[in-house]
Coordinates of C-alpha atoms in Angstrom, one line a residue:
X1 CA 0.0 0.0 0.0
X2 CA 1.3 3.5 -1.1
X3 CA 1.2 6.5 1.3
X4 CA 0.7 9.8 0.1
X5 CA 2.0 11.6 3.6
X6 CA 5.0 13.0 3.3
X7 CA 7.0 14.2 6.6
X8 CA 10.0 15.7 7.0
X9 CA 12.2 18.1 10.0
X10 CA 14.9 20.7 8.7
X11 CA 16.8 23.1 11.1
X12 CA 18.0 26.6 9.5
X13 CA 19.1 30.1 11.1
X14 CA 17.5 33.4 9.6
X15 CA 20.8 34.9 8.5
X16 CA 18.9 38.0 7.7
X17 CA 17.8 38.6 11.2
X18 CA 21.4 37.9 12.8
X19 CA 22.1 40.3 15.6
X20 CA 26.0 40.8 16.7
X21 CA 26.3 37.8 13.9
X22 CA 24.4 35.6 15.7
X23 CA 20.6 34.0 14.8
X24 CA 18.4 31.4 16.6
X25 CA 18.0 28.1 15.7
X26 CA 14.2 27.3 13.8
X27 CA 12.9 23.8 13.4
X28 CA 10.7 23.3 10.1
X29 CA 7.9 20.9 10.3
X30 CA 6.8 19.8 6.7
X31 CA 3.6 17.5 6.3
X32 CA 2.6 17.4 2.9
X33 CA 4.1 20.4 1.8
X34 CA 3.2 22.0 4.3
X35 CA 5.7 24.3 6.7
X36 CA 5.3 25.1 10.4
X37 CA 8.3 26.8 11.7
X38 CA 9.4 26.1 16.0
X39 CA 12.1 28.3 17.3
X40 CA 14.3 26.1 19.2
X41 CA 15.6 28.9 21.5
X42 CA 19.3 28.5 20.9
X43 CA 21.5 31.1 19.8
X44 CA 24.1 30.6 17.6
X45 CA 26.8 32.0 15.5
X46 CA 25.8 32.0 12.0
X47 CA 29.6 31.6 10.8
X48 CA 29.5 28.5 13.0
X49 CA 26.6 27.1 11.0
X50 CA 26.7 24.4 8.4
X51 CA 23.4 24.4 6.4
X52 CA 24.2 21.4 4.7
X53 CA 24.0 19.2 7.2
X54 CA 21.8 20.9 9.2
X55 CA 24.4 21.0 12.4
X56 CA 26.9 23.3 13.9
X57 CA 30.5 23.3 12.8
X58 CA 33.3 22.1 14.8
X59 CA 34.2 19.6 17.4
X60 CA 33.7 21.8 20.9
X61 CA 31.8 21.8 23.7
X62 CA 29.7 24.5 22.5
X63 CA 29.0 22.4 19.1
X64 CA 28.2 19.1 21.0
X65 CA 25.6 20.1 23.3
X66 CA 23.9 21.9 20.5
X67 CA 24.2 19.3 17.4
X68 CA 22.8 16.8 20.7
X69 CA 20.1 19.5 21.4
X70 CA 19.0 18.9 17.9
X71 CA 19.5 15.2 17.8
X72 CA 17.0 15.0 20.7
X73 CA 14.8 18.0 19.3
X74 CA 14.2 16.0 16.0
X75 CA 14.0 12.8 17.9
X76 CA 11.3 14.1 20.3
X77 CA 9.5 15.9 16.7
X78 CA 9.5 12.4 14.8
X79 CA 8.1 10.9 18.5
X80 CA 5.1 13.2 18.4
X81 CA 4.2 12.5 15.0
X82 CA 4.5 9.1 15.4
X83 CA 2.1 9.2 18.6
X84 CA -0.6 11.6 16.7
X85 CA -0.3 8.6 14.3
X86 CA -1.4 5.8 16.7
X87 CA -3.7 8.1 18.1
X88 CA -5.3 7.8 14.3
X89 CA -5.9 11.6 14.3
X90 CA -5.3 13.4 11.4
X91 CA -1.9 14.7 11.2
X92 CA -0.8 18.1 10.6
X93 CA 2.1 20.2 10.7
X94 CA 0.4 22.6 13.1
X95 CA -1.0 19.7 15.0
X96 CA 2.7 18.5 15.1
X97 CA 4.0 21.3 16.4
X98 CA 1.3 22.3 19.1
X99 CA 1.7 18.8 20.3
X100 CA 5.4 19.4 20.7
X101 CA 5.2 22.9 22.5
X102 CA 2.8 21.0 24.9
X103 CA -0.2 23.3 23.1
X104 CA -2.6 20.7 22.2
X105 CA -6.0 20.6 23.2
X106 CA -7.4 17.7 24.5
X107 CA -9.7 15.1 22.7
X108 CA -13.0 14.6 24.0
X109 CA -14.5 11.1 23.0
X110 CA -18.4 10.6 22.8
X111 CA -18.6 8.7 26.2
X112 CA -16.5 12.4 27.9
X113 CA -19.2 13.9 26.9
X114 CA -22.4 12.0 28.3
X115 CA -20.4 11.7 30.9
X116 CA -20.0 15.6 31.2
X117 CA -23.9 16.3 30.6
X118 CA -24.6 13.1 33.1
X119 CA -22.6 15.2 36.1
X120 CA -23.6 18.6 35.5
X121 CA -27.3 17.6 34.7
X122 CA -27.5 15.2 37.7
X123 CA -29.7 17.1 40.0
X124 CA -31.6 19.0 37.8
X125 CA -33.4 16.1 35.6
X126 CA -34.8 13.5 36.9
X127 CA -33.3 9.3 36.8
X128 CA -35.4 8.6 34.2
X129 CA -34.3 10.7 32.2
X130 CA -30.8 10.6 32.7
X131 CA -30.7 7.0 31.9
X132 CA -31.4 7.9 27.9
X133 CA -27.7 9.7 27.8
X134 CA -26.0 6.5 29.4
X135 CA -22.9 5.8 27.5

């Protein structure tokens, strides 16, 4: 079986908005075609920057702890779109990233809500009728 959902992370500076020649670090979330951009919240150097392969140049401490950052930043990306997966919602790049920033609104299933109406209704109709909205 072919799938037609395409997925993919990149990391890239804005060059053009460097101050004192540095940038921060942006994750791009691309579902389909479409983008979502993350800042990641790291400062960087932008002559330190290798674009190619997505990482920061050199062999420092500086340039370990952030190439890991983004090892674990583009692990923990690829791990929330494989969970929205299993969850068999529909997957989008903005449902990607929300999920990732912790900005995800919960799902309600049919049984939440009876349950919901059940509570708050309690007292104010009567057994009888309550027991139509059993779940």
């Amino acid at each position: 079986m072919k799938t037609s959902v395409t997925f993919s992370i990149l990391f890239w500076i804005y060059t053009s908005r460097a101050v004192n020649n540095e940038s921060n670090i942006y994750a791009r979330i691309t579902i389909n075609g479409k983008k979502a951009n993350v800042s990641l919240n790291q400062k960087i150097n932008i002559d330190r920057w290798n674009s190619k392969y997505q990482r920061m140049k050199g062999h420092g401490t500086t340039a370990r702890q952030i190439n890991l950052f983004l090892d674990d930043t583009k692990t923990s990306l690829i791990q929330t779109y494989r969970e929205l997966k299993t969850e068999h919602r529909v997957v989008t790049e903005q449902l990607v990233k929300a999920r990732f920033l912790g900005e995800d609104k919960a799902c309600h299933s049919m049984r939440d809500l009876f349950k919901y109406h059940n509570d708050l209704m309690e007292n104010k109709l009567s057994e009888k009728t309550l027991c139509h909205y059993s779940a």
